[in-house]
């Protein structure tokens, strides 16, 4: 699961990103809504966690912008303690009022400070699972290779290719740019956090394993390396990396 955190509080953001990564999630941080929207354009995220209080455009306005641009992925707002009501309201009333406003703006869930990370993590699991179940049967097709975008599974013809989550993300990035060279840097961004420092030859080793798994199902040489640049997915027939309904 890959999560985008939008938060400009250095301590809170660092805690959440670290906790997500320790829970075996890929987590990236955007310090503001504008940066977050730009990162979401790559379509690699499963969910977004947004801080309710942000300098500039706040979290509530950020959710409105995100929904207005057609992003349907799950969003959880991490609210400020006590909510955001008027001074005459009780803290509990503030919190309820703020939750209602955020839910009506399009967020899928709301957690108040202080919260337990295990609860946030469990809610992310549930939201992402339900979101994937609701997605239409959309597949990314490149010749006889197809990727089920909702269930994150790969097939060659009718035969399923057993991939790890990161191998799937790498293959999806290649498939979206079938026939083009995808740089090592772009492949790293597809499957690891943006600030990840890779060991030497990580992508080459991952591509070798992915090439072998595809080769176990098909005799076609799907992936070729381009020295000093990156890797390319070679279609074995018609298809240009377009997402098509089943």
Coordinates of N, CA, C and O in Angstrom, one line a residue, residues 81-99 101:
X81 N -6.9 18.6 17.6 CA -7.6 18.2 18.9 C -8.6 19.3 19.3 O -8.4 20.5 19.3
X82 N -9.8 18.8 19.5 CA -10.9 19.7 20.0 C -11.7 20.3 18.8 O -12.7 20.9 19.1
X83 N -11.3 20.0 17.6 CA -12.1 20.4 16.4 C -11.9 21.9 16.1 O -10.9 22.5 16.5
X84 N -12.8 22.5 15.3 CA -12.6 23.8 14.8 C -13.9 24.6 14.8 O -14.3 25.3 13.9
X85 N -14.7 24.5 15.9 CA -15.9 25.2 16.0 C -15.7 26.6 16.6 O -14.6 27.1 16.7
X86 N -16.8 27.2 17.1 CA -16.7 28.6 17.7 C -16.2 28.4 19.1 O -16.3 27.4 19.7
X87 N -15.8 29.6 19.7 CA -15.3 29.6 21.0 C -16.3 29.2 22.0 O -16.1 28.7 23.1
X88 N -17.6 29.5 21.7 CA -18.7 29.2 22.6 C -19.1 27.7 22.7 O -19.8 27.3 23.6
X89 N -18.6 26.9 21.7 CA -19.0 25.5 21.7 C -18.1 24.7 22.6 O -16.9 25.1 22.9
X90 N -18.6 23.6 23.0 CA -17.7 22.7 23.8 C -16.7 22.0 22.9 O -17.0 21.9 21.7
X91 N -15.6 21.5 23.4 CA -14.6 20.8 22.6 C -15.3 19.6 21.8 O -15.0 19.4 20.6
X92 N -16.2 18.9 22.5 CA -16.8 17.8 21.8 C -17.7 18.2 20.6 O -17.7 17.7 19.6
X93 N -18.4 19.3 20.9 CA -19.3 19.9 19.8 C -18.4 20.4 18.6 O -18.8 20.2 17.5
X94 N -17.3 21.0 19.0 CA -16.3 21.4 17.9 C -15.9 20.2 17.0 O -15.9 20.3 15.8
X95 N -15.6 19.2 17.7 CA -15.1 18.0 17.0 C -16.1 17.4 16.1 O -15.9 17.1 14.9
X96 N -17.4 17.3 16.6 CA -18.4 16.7 15.8 C -18.7 17.6 14.6 O -18.9 17.2 13.4
X97 N -18.8 18.9 14.8 CA -19.1 19.9 13.8 C -18.0 19.8 12.7 O -18.3 19.8 11.5
X98 N -16.7 19.7 13.1 CA -15.6 19.6 12.1 C -15.7 18.3 11.3 O -15.4 18.3 10.1
X99 N -16.0 17.2 12.0 CA -16.1 15.9 11.3 C -17.2 16.0 10.2 O -17.0 15.5 9.1
X101 N -18.3 18.6 8.6 CA -17.9 19.4 7.5 C -16.9 18.7 6.6 O -17.0 18.7 5.4

